[in-house]
């Protein structure tokens, strides 16, 4: 764990015991159906744009997809990079592992879209297909696949173009694999070769996540349904991480603290989230904290540890056999039983 800016007299927590109540999966019917569909269309695809949230470069790397994509031409697109820009060495660390297969992109940074368009044009020229280069956007829920598709389309085509894909800040906005939409015109129309097309896909979760901490991180990025993990638990986990990164991140609310209720109370008072008699409304304060974090207003940090050792272990783990869906279901049942029996 890279420890950030220390504050004299304040000792952040160094561990965060994962509550037993944290679910270890969020694998829904449309994830399974989407994954099966992706398998059938992959043979027609020239390049996969595998999207991962830059704030969670490892936690939004889906081993289930990884196995399906093995051996395919692929660019790893880290989305929402501006939301992680305070983690200075993160891009270099990822580049060391993945080389020039990585792309750092943000919807608010037009240059990053232009660069990706150039990259796709090069690929289209190399491939020289008569029907155009076929790309596929895949990744975990809510990482920004549909937003990327829209940005590529409006940047890559001349003139004003309508948005092709629906987007929204929650998991599961896209439910089905879409049809191919044009993102770069053919050379005849001022683009490249026979043009470039892309298909959007629904976000796919992994059948089983081995540790609860990953689930909490993904929930902080809205990769699972709201309410699946209690907002106050998520705020407590976020507070733990912010304290390690930079306790000043929330200085406009209160002094550094390890007590989530003290933090939430301060947010409730400052933001007017109060019940009758001025009593702090904790659920509203917690929802506010999560929304501030998701908008980058409590610091712009990468939450995964990107030390050399962690990155190596992560890459090694990708080649290890994973639980099948049935094995995952069985493991989940056991987890639930444990959660019921044991302390939370
Ligand atoms: N700040 C920022 N927000 C982004 C970026 N890309 C996407 N978003 C936001 O993230 C949310 C999710 O975007 P979508 O494009 O719907 O994500 P998706 O991966 O298609 O999600 P599913 O279809 O649910 O799997 C939306 O609120 C987007 O505006 C980015 O680069 N920067
Ligand atoms: Mg989508």
mmCIF file of C-alpha atoms and ligand atoms in Angstrom:
data_model
loop_
_atom_site.group_PDB
_atom_site.id
_atom_site.type_symbol
_atom_site.label_atom_id
_atom_site.label_comp_id
_atom_site.label_asym_id
_atom_site.label_seq_id
_atom_site.Cartn_x
_atom_site.Cartn_y
_atom_site.Cartn_z
ATOM 1 C CA UNK A 1 0.000 0.000 0.000
ATOM 2 C CA UNK A 2 1.478 3.325 -0.980
ATOM 3 C CA UNK A 3 1.001 5.635 1.946
ATOM 4 C CA UNK A 4 0.354 9.211 0.906
ATOM 5 C CA UNK A 5 0.718 12.490 2.706
ATOM 6 C CA UNK A 6 1.063 11.988 6.459
ATOM 7 C CA UNK A 7 -0.315 14.516 8.931
ATOM 8 C CA UNK A 8 1.457 15.025 12.222
ATOM 9 C CA UNK A 9 -0.491 13.667 15.156
ATOM 10 C CA UNK A 10 -2.888 11.640 12.994
ATOM 11 C CA UNK A 11 -2.450 7.912 12.483
ATOM 12 C CA UNK A 12 -4.642 6.454 9.736
ATOM 13 C CA UNK A 13 -5.959 2.912 10.009
ATOM 14 C CA UNK A 14 -3.647 0.494 8.257
ATOM 15 C CA UNK A 15 -6.205 -2.246 7.706
ATOM 16 C CA UNK A 16 -9.911 -2.399 6.981
ATOM 17 C CA UNK A 17 -11.522 -5.698 7.978
ATOM 18 C CA UNK A 18 -14.064 -6.585 5.290
ATOM 19 C CA UNK A 19 -17.547 -7.040 6.778
ATOM 20 C CA UNK A 20 -18.968 -10.530 6.138
ATOM 21 C CA UNK A 21 -22.080 -8.970 4.676
ATOM 22 C CA UNK A 22 -20.266 -7.859 1.505
ATOM 23 C CA UNK A 23 -21.505 -9.937 -1.463
ATOM 24 C CA UNK A 24 -18.859 -11.538 -3.636
ATOM 25 C CA UNK A 25 -20.695 -11.392 -6.887
ATOM 26 C CA UNK A 26 -23.055 -9.413 -9.052
ATOM 27 C CA UNK A 27 -23.316 -11.758 -11.998
ATOM 28 C CA UNK A 28 -26.730 -11.167 -13.544
ATOM 29 C CA UNK A 29 -28.675 -12.824 -16.342
ATOM 30 C CA UNK A 30 -27.772 -10.138 -18.863
ATOM 31 C CA UNK A 31 -24.072 -10.447 -17.957
ATOM 32 C CA UNK A 32 -24.163 -14.149 -18.752
ATOM 33 C CA UNK A 33 -26.171 -13.604 -21.950
ATOM 34 C CA UNK A 34 -23.879 -10.718 -22.972
ATOM 35 C CA UNK A 35 -20.746 -12.802 -22.428
ATOM 36 C CA UNK A 36 -22.159 -15.663 -24.516
ATOM 37 C CA UNK A 37 -23.053 -13.241 -27.310
ATOM 38 C CA UNK A 38 -19.592 -11.648 -27.225
ATOM 39 C CA UNK A 39 -18.060 -15.107 -27.706
ATOM 40 C CA UNK A 40 -20.077 -15.625 -30.864
ATOM 41 C CA UNK A 41 -19.173 -12.271 -32.443
ATOM 42 C CA UNK A 42 -15.485 -12.190 -31.526
ATOM 43 C CA UNK A 43 -14.423 -14.026 -34.700
ATOM 44 C CA UNK A 44 -15.696 -11.064 -36.798
ATOM 45 C CA UNK A 45 -13.857 -8.499 -34.680
ATOM 46 C CA UNK A 46 -10.498 -6.992 -35.673
ATOM 47 C CA UNK A 47 -9.764 -5.114 -32.454
ATOM 48 C CA UNK A 48 -11.244 -5.198 -28.971
ATOM 49 C CA UNK A 49 -11.318 -1.999 -26.916
ATOM 50 C CA UNK A 50 -11.231 -3.426 -23.421
ATOM 51 C CA UNK A 51 -12.320 -0.649 -21.057
ATOM 52 C CA UNK A 52 -11.239 -0.428 -17.415
ATOM 53 C CA UNK A 53 -11.874 2.396 -14.941
ATOM 54 C CA UNK A 54 -8.566 4.194 -14.368
ATOM 55 C CA UNK A 55 -9.403 4.690 -10.668
ATOM 56 C CA UNK A 56 -9.561 0.879 -10.404
ATOM 57 C CA UNK A 57 -7.161 -0.422 -13.037
ATOM 58 C CA UNK A 58 -6.931 -3.878 -11.438
ATOM 59 C CA UNK A 59 -10.348 -4.190 -9.795
ATOM 60 C CA UNK A 60 -12.139 -3.471 -13.096
ATOM 61 C CA UNK A 61 -9.977 -5.916 -15.027
ATOM 62 C CA UNK A 62 -12.350 -8.821 -15.481
ATOM 63 C CA UNK A 63 -10.658 -12.261 -15.513
ATOM 64 C CA UNK A 64 -13.816 -13.752 -17.002
ATOM 65 C CA UNK A 65 -13.477 -11.466 -20.035
ATOM 66 C CA UNK A 66 -9.722 -11.936 -20.026
ATOM 67 C CA UNK A 67 -10.137 -15.617 -20.768
ATOM 68 C CA UNK A 68 -12.518 -14.897 -23.626
ATOM 69 C CA UNK A 69 -10.200 -12.303 -25.139
ATOM 70 C CA UNK A 70 -6.969 -14.290 -24.952
ATOM 71 C CA UNK A 71 -5.032 -13.996 -28.197
ATOM 72 C CA UNK A 72 -7.226 -11.226 -29.670
ATOM 73 C CA UNK A 73 -5.912 -7.916 -30.982
ATOM 74 C CA UNK A 74 -6.739 -5.569 -28.125
ATOM 75 C CA UNK A 75 -6.260 -2.078 -26.788
ATOM 76 C CA UNK A 76 -6.732 -1.625 -23.034
ATOM 77 C CA UNK A 77 -8.572 1.676 -22.615
ATOM 78 C CA UNK A 78 -8.360 3.184 -19.140
ATOM 79 C CA UNK A 79 -11.397 5.435 -18.883
ATOM 80 C CA UNK A 80 -12.084 8.393 -16.551
ATOM 81 C CA UNK A 81 -8.353 9.130 -16.312
ATOM 82 C CA UNK A 82 -8.916 12.706 -15.161
ATOM 83 C CA UNK A 83 -10.653 11.298 -12.068
ATOM 84 C CA UNK A 84 -7.387 9.602 -11.067
ATOM 85 C CA UNK A 85 -4.969 12.331 -12.059
ATOM 86 C CA UNK A 86 -3.612 12.979 -8.539
ATOM 87 C CA UNK A 87 -2.030 9.507 -8.526
ATOM 88 C CA UNK A 88 1.037 10.705 -10.347
ATOM 89 C CA UNK A 89 2.849 7.485 -11.208
ATOM 90 C CA UNK A 90 -0.131 5.326 -12.042
ATOM 91 C CA UNK A 91 0.048 5.737 -15.813
ATOM 92 C CA UNK A 92 3.760 4.899 -15.927
ATOM 93 C CA UNK A 93 3.226 1.832 -13.736
ATOM 94 C CA UNK A 94 0.516 0.500 -16.075
ATOM 95 C CA UNK A 95 2.523 1.314 -19.173
ATOM 96 C CA UNK A 96 5.430 -0.689 -17.787
ATOM 97 C CA UNK A 97 3.206 -3.777 -17.686
ATOM 98 C CA UNK A 98 1.126 -3.388 -20.841
ATOM 99 C CA UNK A 99 3.431 -1.348 -23.101
ATOM 100 C CA UNK A 100 1.804 0.607 -25.894
ATOM 101 C CA UNK A 101 -1.344 -1.527 -25.822
ATOM 102 C CA UNK A 102 -2.722 0.901 -23.220
ATOM 103 C CA UNK A 103 -4.705 4.027 -23.933
ATOM 104 C CA UNK A 104 -5.528 6.614 -21.276
ATOM 105 C CA UNK A 105 -8.815 8.242 -22.084
ATOM 106 C CA UNK A 106 -11.275 10.679 -20.565
ATOM 107 C CA UNK A 107 -14.493 11.954 -22.054
ATOM 108 C CA UNK A 108 -13.584 15.459 -20.932
ATOM 109 C CA UNK A 109 -10.167 15.406 -22.631
ATOM 110 C CA UNK A 110 -10.803 15.610 -26.368
ATOM 111 C CA UNK A 111 -7.130 15.002 -27.205
ATOM 112 C CA UNK A 112 -7.401 11.482 -25.794
ATOM 113 C CA UNK A 113 -10.296 10.715 -28.169
ATOM 114 C CA UNK A 114 -8.403 12.167 -31.139
ATOM 115 C CA UNK A 115 -5.383 10.025 -30.276
ATOM 116 C CA UNK A 116 -7.467 6.881 -30.111
ATOM 117 C CA UNK A 117 -9.065 7.728 -33.464
ATOM 118 C CA UNK A 118 -5.565 8.029 -34.971
ATOM 119 C CA UNK A 119 -4.670 4.656 -33.525
ATOM 120 C CA UNK A 120 -7.777 3.045 -35.029
ATOM 121 C CA UNK A 121 -7.043 4.663 -38.383
ATOM 122 C CA UNK A 122 -3.581 3.097 -38.375
ATOM 123 C CA UNK A 123 -5.082 -0.293 -37.624
ATOM 124 C CA UNK A 124 -7.664 0.149 -40.383
ATOM 125 C CA UNK A 125 -4.903 1.012 -42.860
ATOM 126 C CA UNK A 126 -2.828 -2.002 -41.842
ATOM 127 C CA UNK A 127 -5.797 -4.296 -42.120
ATOM 128 C CA UNK A 128 -7.151 -2.897 -45.386
ATOM 129 C CA UNK A 129 -10.433 -4.825 -45.117
ATOM 130 C CA UNK A 130 -13.052 -4.171 -47.772
ATOM 131 C CA UNK A 131 -15.828 -4.063 -45.211
ATOM 132 C CA UNK A 132 -14.098 -1.774 -42.723
ATOM 133 C CA UNK A 133 -12.319 -2.351 -39.405
ATOM 134 C CA UNK A 134 -14.626 -3.893 -36.813
ATOM 135 C CA UNK A 135 -14.048 -2.909 -33.184
ATOM 136 C CA UNK A 136 -15.845 -4.113 -30.050
ATOM 137 C CA UNK A 137 -16.075 -2.213 -26.746
ATOM 138 C CA UNK A 138 -16.145 -4.506 -23.713
ATOM 139 C CA UNK A 139 -15.593 -4.169 -19.967
ATOM 140 C CA UNK A 140 -17.159 -4.191 -16.518
ATOM 141 C CA UNK A 141 -20.435 -2.308 -15.879
ATOM 142 C CA UNK A 142 -20.371 1.504 -15.810
ATOM 143 C CA UNK A 143 -16.722 1.915 -16.848
ATOM 144 C CA UNK A 144 -17.741 4.152 -19.772
ATOM 145 C CA UNK A 145 -18.000 1.907 -22.866
ATOM 146 C CA UNK A 146 -21.061 3.626 -24.319
ATOM 147 C CA UNK A 147 -19.648 7.079 -23.557
ATOM 148 C CA UNK A 148 -16.453 6.085 -25.368
ATOM 149 C CA UNK A 149 -18.446 4.905 -28.381
ATOM 150 C CA UNK A 150 -20.329 8.218 -28.545
ATOM 151 C CA UNK A 151 -17.112 10.235 -28.200
ATOM 152 C CA UNK A 152 -15.363 8.254 -30.948
ATOM 153 C CA UNK A 153 -18.342 8.693 -33.213
ATOM 154 C CA UNK A 154 -18.679 12.425 -32.749
ATOM 155 C CA UNK A 155 -14.934 12.942 -33.119
ATOM 156 C CA UNK A 156 -14.314 10.482 -35.961
ATOM 157 C CA UNK A 157 -17.159 11.422 -38.284
ATOM 158 C CA UNK A 158 -17.448 14.750 -40.015
ATOM 159 C CA UNK A 159 -20.452 16.956 -39.359
ATOM 160 C CA UNK A 160 -22.897 16.730 -36.509
ATOM 161 C CA UNK A 161 -23.776 13.196 -35.445
ATOM 162 C CA UNK A 162 -26.440 11.893 -33.106
ATOM 163 C CA UNK A 163 -25.442 9.902 -30.028
ATOM 164 C CA UNK A 164 -25.674 6.216 -30.822
ATOM 165 C CA UNK A 165 -25.574 4.709 -27.339
ATOM 166 C CA UNK A 166 -27.443 5.474 -24.143
ATOM 167 C CA UNK A 167 -25.233 6.261 -21.115
ATOM 168 C CA UNK A 168 -25.858 6.812 -17.408
ATOM 169 C CA UNK A 169 -24.120 6.749 -14.048
ATOM 170 C CA UNK A 170 -25.276 3.338 -12.896
ATOM 171 C CA UNK A 171 -24.416 -0.259 -13.693
ATOM 172 C CA UNK A 172 -26.471 -1.977 -16.386
ATOM 173 C CA UNK A 173 -27.488 0.888 -18.683
ATOM 174 C CA UNK A 174 -26.593 -1.163 -21.781
ATOM 175 C CA UNK A 175 -28.369 -4.524 -21.656
ATOM 176 C CA UNK A 176 -27.672 -6.002 -25.085
ATOM 177 C CA UNK A 177 -24.896 -6.170 -27.631
ATOM 178 C CA UNK A 178 -25.605 -3.355 -30.085
ATOM 179 C CA UNK A 179 -25.363 -3.239 -33.856
ATOM 180 C CA UNK A 180 -22.176 -1.963 -35.491
ATOM 181 C CA UNK A 181 -22.085 1.831 -35.719
ATOM 182 C CA UNK A 182 -19.711 3.826 -37.868
ATOM 183 C CA UNK A 183 -17.091 5.833 -35.983
ATOM 184 C CA UNK A 184 -14.723 6.703 -38.838
ATOM 185 C CA UNK A 185 -15.751 7.376 -42.420
ATOM 186 C CA UNK A 186 -14.289 5.523 -45.378
ATOM 187 C CA UNK A 187 -11.381 7.121 -47.307
ATOM 188 C CA UNK A 188 -13.824 8.133 -50.042
ATOM 189 C CA UNK A 189 -15.638 10.324 -47.554
ATOM 190 C CA UNK A 190 -12.484 11.787 -46.053
ATOM 191 C CA UNK A 191 -11.791 9.046 -43.464
ATOM 192 C CA UNK A 192 -9.665 5.946 -43.798
ATOM 193 C CA UNK A 193 -9.760 2.736 -45.894
ATOM 194 C CA UNK A 194 -13.294 1.303 -45.726
ATOM 195 C CA UNK A 195 -14.036 3.046 -42.455
ATOM 196 C CA UNK A 196 -14.176 1.848 -38.836
ATOM 197 C CA UNK A 197 -17.206 0.404 -37.045
ATOM 198 C CA UNK A 198 -17.734 -0.381 -33.379
ATOM 199 C CA UNK A 199 -20.225 -2.434 -31.380
ATOM 200 C CA UNK A 200 -21.229 -1.645 -27.814
ATOM 201 C CA UNK A 201 -21.778 -4.436 -25.293
ATOM 202 C CA UNK A 202 -23.370 -4.660 -21.854
ATOM 203 C CA UNK A 203 -20.968 -4.371 -18.917
ATOM 204 C CA UNK A 204 -19.989 -7.867 -17.772
ATOM 205 C CA UNK A 205 -19.257 -8.650 -14.151
ATOM 206 C CA UNK A 206 -17.140 -11.573 -13.049
ATOM 207 C CA UNK A 207 -18.929 -14.658 -11.710
ATOM 208 C CA UNK A 208 -17.112 -14.487 -8.396
ATOM 209 C CA UNK A 209 -14.836 -11.874 -6.825
ATOM 210 C CA UNK A 210 -12.357 -13.387 -4.465
ATOM 211 C CA UNK A 211 -12.152 -10.547 -1.963
ATOM 212 C CA UNK A 212 -14.713 -8.199 -0.503
ATOM 213 C CA UNK A 213 -12.371 -5.228 -0.804
ATOM 214 C CA UNK A 214 -12.606 -5.407 -4.608
ATOM 215 C CA UNK A 215 -16.405 -5.355 -4.327
ATOM 216 C CA UNK A 216 -16.268 -2.234 -2.146
ATOM 217 C CA UNK A 217 -13.979 -0.487 -4.638
ATOM 218 C CA UNK A 218 -16.195 -1.413 -7.584
ATOM 219 C CA UNK A 219 -19.236 -0.185 -5.650
ATOM 220 C CA UNK A 220 -17.450 3.158 -5.074
ATOM 221 C CA UNK A 221 -17.200 3.468 -8.863
ATOM 222 C CA UNK A 222 -20.890 2.501 -9.234
ATOM 223 C CA UNK A 223 -20.056 -0.791 -10.923
ATOM 224 C CA UNK A 224 -22.745 -2.623 -8.947
ATOM 225 C CA UNK A 225 -26.309 -1.719 -8.114
ATOM 226 C CA UNK A 226 -26.792 0.995 -5.501
ATOM 227 C CA UNK A 227 -27.720 -0.441 -2.119
ATOM 228 C CA UNK A 228 -26.071 -3.835 -2.625
ATOM 229 C CA UNK A 229 -23.445 -2.660 -0.140
ATOM 230 C CA UNK A 230 -24.571 -0.282 2.569
ATOM 231 C CA UNK A 231 -23.595 3.343 1.765
ATOM 232 C CA UNK A 232 -22.206 3.889 5.270
ATOM 233 C CA UNK A 233 -19.869 0.891 4.915
ATOM 234 C CA UNK A 234 -18.685 2.283 1.573
ATOM 235 C CA UNK A 235 -18.073 5.706 3.150
ATOM 236 C CA UNK A 236 -16.106 4.072 5.961
ATOM 237 C CA UNK A 237 -13.969 2.205 3.429
ATOM 238 C CA UNK A 238 -13.494 5.406 1.401
ATOM 239 C CA UNK A 239 -12.481 7.285 4.548
ATOM 240 C CA UNK A 240 -9.926 4.569 5.304
ATOM 241 C CA UNK A 241 -8.463 4.909 1.786
ATOM 242 C CA UNK A 242 -8.497 8.733 1.789
ATOM 243 C CA UNK A 243 -6.684 8.754 5.118
ATOM 244 C CA UNK A 244 -3.909 6.653 3.615
ATOM 245 C CA UNK A 245 -3.747 8.753 0.451
ATOM 246 C CA UNK A 246 -4.255 12.250 1.823
ATOM 247 C CA UNK A 247 -6.402 13.054 4.869
ATOM 248 C CA UNK A 248 -6.607 16.648 3.627
ATOM 249 C CA UNK A 249 -8.936 15.434 0.836
ATOM 250 C CA UNK A 250 -11.930 16.159 3.065
ATOM 251 C CA UNK A 251 -10.563 19.121 5.002
ATOM 252 C CA UNK A 252 -13.449 21.346 3.958
ATOM 253 C CA UNK A 253 -15.659 19.158 6.177
ATOM 254 C CA UNK A 254 -13.570 18.156 9.184
ATOM 255 C CA UNK A 255 -10.129 17.453 10.600
ATOM 256 C CA UNK A 256 -8.600 14.017 9.856
ATOM 257 C CA UNK A 257 -10.587 11.279 11.553
ATOM 258 C CA UNK A 258 -10.908 7.498 11.479
ATOM 259 C CA UNK A 259 -14.486 7.717 12.681
ATOM 260 C CA UNK A 260 -16.917 7.575 9.761
ATOM 261 C CA UNK A 261 -19.777 8.912 11.873
ATOM 262 C CA UNK A 262 -17.778 12.003 12.785
ATOM 263 C CA UNK A 263 -17.041 12.503 9.071
ATOM 264 C CA UNK A 264 -20.662 11.956 7.997
ATOM 265 C CA UNK A 265 -21.960 14.237 10.720
ATOM 266 C CA UNK A 266 -19.638 17.011 9.526
ATOM 267 C CA UNK A 267 -20.839 16.507 5.932
ATOM 268 C CA UNK A 268 -24.484 16.508 7.065
ATOM 269 C CA UNK A 269 -24.009 19.804 8.922
ATOM 270 C CA UNK A 270 -22.136 21.548 6.136
ATOM 271 C CA UNK A 271 -24.431 20.349 3.360
ATOM 272 C CA UNK A 272 -27.666 20.884 5.304
ATOM 273 C CA UNK A 273 -28.563 17.180 5.368
ATOM 274 C CA UNK A 274 -30.460 17.488 8.637
ATOM 275 C CA UNK A 275 -33.600 15.977 10.077
ATOM 276 C CA UNK A 276 -36.074 17.760 12.346
ATOM 277 C CA UNK A 277 -34.351 19.373 15.329
ATOM 278 C CA UNK A 278 -31.056 19.635 13.428
ATOM 279 C CA UNK A 279 -30.229 15.933 13.783
ATOM 280 C CA UNK A 280 -27.767 14.853 11.045
ATOM 281 C CA UNK A 281 -29.366 12.680 8.367
ATOM 282 C CA UNK A 282 -26.673 10.019 8.071
ATOM 283 C CA UNK A 283 -28.052 8.120 5.035
ATOM 284 C CA UNK A 284 -28.313 11.381 3.075
ATOM 285 C CA UNK A 285 -24.842 12.453 4.162
ATOM 286 C CA UNK A 286 -23.459 9.052 3.087
ATOM 287 C CA UNK A 287 -25.141 9.304 -0.328
ATOM 288 C CA UNK A 288 -23.672 12.804 -0.702
ATOM 289 C CA UNK A 289 -20.147 11.603 0.155
ATOM 290 C CA UNK A 290 -20.374 8.851 -2.468
ATOM 291 C CA UNK A 291 -21.611 11.264 -5.084
ATOM 292 C CA UNK A 292 -18.811 13.748 -4.265
ATOM 293 C CA UNK A 293 -16.254 10.946 -4.581
ATOM 294 C CA UNK A 294 -17.677 9.737 -7.915
ATOM 295 C CA UNK A 295 -17.445 13.290 -9.254
ATOM 296 C CA UNK A 296 -13.812 13.614 -8.175
ATOM 297 C CA UNK A 297 -14.597 16.165 -5.480
ATOM 298 C CA UNK A 298 -12.943 14.257 -2.628
ATOM 299 C CA UNK A 299 -9.649 13.781 -4.416
ATOM 300 C CA UNK A 300 -8.748 12.287 -7.772
ATOM 301 C CA UNK A 301 -7.082 9.052 -6.834
ATOM 302 C CA UNK A 302 -6.409 5.588 -8.159
ATOM 303 C CA UNK A 303 -7.614 3.267 -5.396
ATOM 304 C CA UNK A 304 -5.802 0.085 -6.457
ATOM 305 C CA UNK A 305 -2.257 -0.471 -5.302
ATOM 306 C CA UNK A 306 0.005 -0.338 -8.373
ATOM 307 C CA UNK A 307 3.299 -1.355 -6.794
ATOM 308 C CA UNK A 308 5.511 -3.604 -8.911
ATOM 309 C CA UNK A 309 4.756 -6.648 -6.717
ATOM 310 C CA UNK A 310 0.986 -6.153 -6.825
ATOM 311 C CA UNK A 311 0.970 -5.665 -10.583
ATOM 312 C CA UNK A 312 3.041 -8.797 -11.107
ATOM 313 C CA UNK A 313 0.840 -10.852 -8.798
ATOM 314 C CA UNK A 314 -2.228 -9.516 -10.587
ATOM 315 C CA UNK A 315 -0.926 -10.528 -14.009
ATOM 316 C CA UNK A 316 0.081 -13.977 -12.755
ATOM 317 C CA UNK A 317 -3.364 -14.508 -11.244
ATOM 318 C CA UNK A 318 -4.975 -13.928 -14.662
ATOM 319 C CA UNK A 319 -3.645 -17.215 -15.966
ATOM 320 C CA UNK A 320 -4.857 -19.210 -12.974
ATOM 321 C CA UNK A 321 -8.050 -21.236 -13.374
ATOM 322 C CA UNK A 322 -11.156 -19.391 -12.123
ATOM 323 C CA UNK A 323 -14.319 -20.705 -10.547
ATOM 324 C CA UNK A 324 -16.978 -21.762 -13.051
ATOM 325 C CA UNK A 325 -20.414 -20.190 -12.713
ATOM 326 C CA UNK A 326 -21.713 -23.233 -10.818
ATOM 327 C CA UNK A 327 -18.725 -23.328 -8.511
ATOM 328 C CA UNK A 328 -19.202 -19.599 -7.926
ATOM 329 C CA UNK A 329 -22.861 -20.089 -7.030
ATOM 330 C CA UNK A 330 -21.896 -22.791 -4.543
ATOM 331 C CA UNK A 331 -19.198 -20.576 -3.014
ATOM 332 C CA UNK A 332 -21.709 -17.724 -2.713
ATOM 333 C CA UNK A 333 -24.189 -19.938 -0.920
ATOM 334 C CA UNK A 334 -21.487 -20.875 1.580
ATOM 335 C CA UNK A 335 -20.537 -17.208 2.011
ATOM 336 C CA UNK A 336 -24.158 -16.291 2.721
ATOM 337 C CA UNK A 337 -24.448 -19.071 5.274
ATOM 338 C CA UNK A 338 -21.233 -17.892 6.940
ATOM 339 C CA UNK A 339 -22.530 -14.304 7.002
ATOM 340 C CA UNK A 340 -25.761 -15.442 8.659
ATOM 341 C CA UNK A 341 -23.995 -17.569 11.262
ATOM 342 C CA UNK A 342 -20.987 -15.420 12.033
ATOM 343 C CA UNK A 343 -20.522 -11.865 13.274
ATOM 344 C CA UNK A 344 -21.004 -9.141 10.683
HETATM 345 N N1 LIG B 1 -15.581 11.846 -15.599
HETATM 346 C C1 LIG B 1 -15.781 10.902 -16.526
HETATM 347 N N2 LIG B 1 -16.949 10.253 -16.541
HETATM 348 C C2 LIG B 1 -17.138 9.315 -17.487
HETATM 349 C C3 LIG B 1 -16.149 8.984 -18.438
HETATM 350 N N3 LIG B 1 -16.626 7.990 -19.203
HETATM 351 C C4 LIG B 1 -17.870 7.719 -18.767
HETATM 352 N N4 LIG B 1 -18.188 8.523 -17.742
HETATM 353 C C5 LIG B 1 -19.447 8.523 -16.981
HETATM 354 O O1 LIG B 1 -19.599 7.235 -16.424
HETATM 355 C C6 LIG B 1 -20.965 6.851 -16.415
HETATM 356 C C7 LIG B 1 -21.116 5.522 -17.104
HETATM 357 O O2 LIG B 1 -20.916 5.671 -18.474
HETATM 358 P P1 LIG B 1 -21.498 4.656 -19.546
HETATM 359 O O3 LIG B 1 -20.870 5.008 -20.847
HETATM 360 O O4 LIG B 1 -22.972 4.556 -19.480
HETATM 361 O O5 LIG B 1 -20.855 3.283 -19.018
HETATM 362 P P2 LIG B 1 -20.978 1.812 -19.622
HETATM 363 O O6 LIG B 1 -19.656 1.164 -19.465
HETATM 364 O O7 LIG B 1 -21.548 1.868 -20.981
HETATM 365 O O8 LIG B 1 -22.011 1.170 -18.592
HETATM 366 P P3 LIG B 1 -22.999 -0.106 -18.763
HETATM 367 O O9 LIG B 1 -23.687 0.027 -20.063
HETATM 368 O O10 LIG B 1 -23.903 0.037 -17.594
HETATM 369 O O11 LIG B 1 -22.124 -1.293 -18.650
HETATM 370 C C8 LIG B 1 -21.725 7.996 -17.086
HETATM 371 O O12 LIG B 1 -22.242 8.824 -16.079
HETATM 372 C C9 LIG B 1 -20.654 8.708 -17.886
HETATM 373 O O13 LIG B 1 -20.922 10.084 -18.084
HETATM 374 C C10 LIG B 1 -14.910 9.706 -18.379
HETATM 375 O O14 LIG B 1 -13.990 9.494 -19.161
HETATM 376 N N5 LIG B 1 -14.795 10.655 -17.398
HETATM 377 MG MG1 LIG B 2 -23.257 1.099 -21.739
#
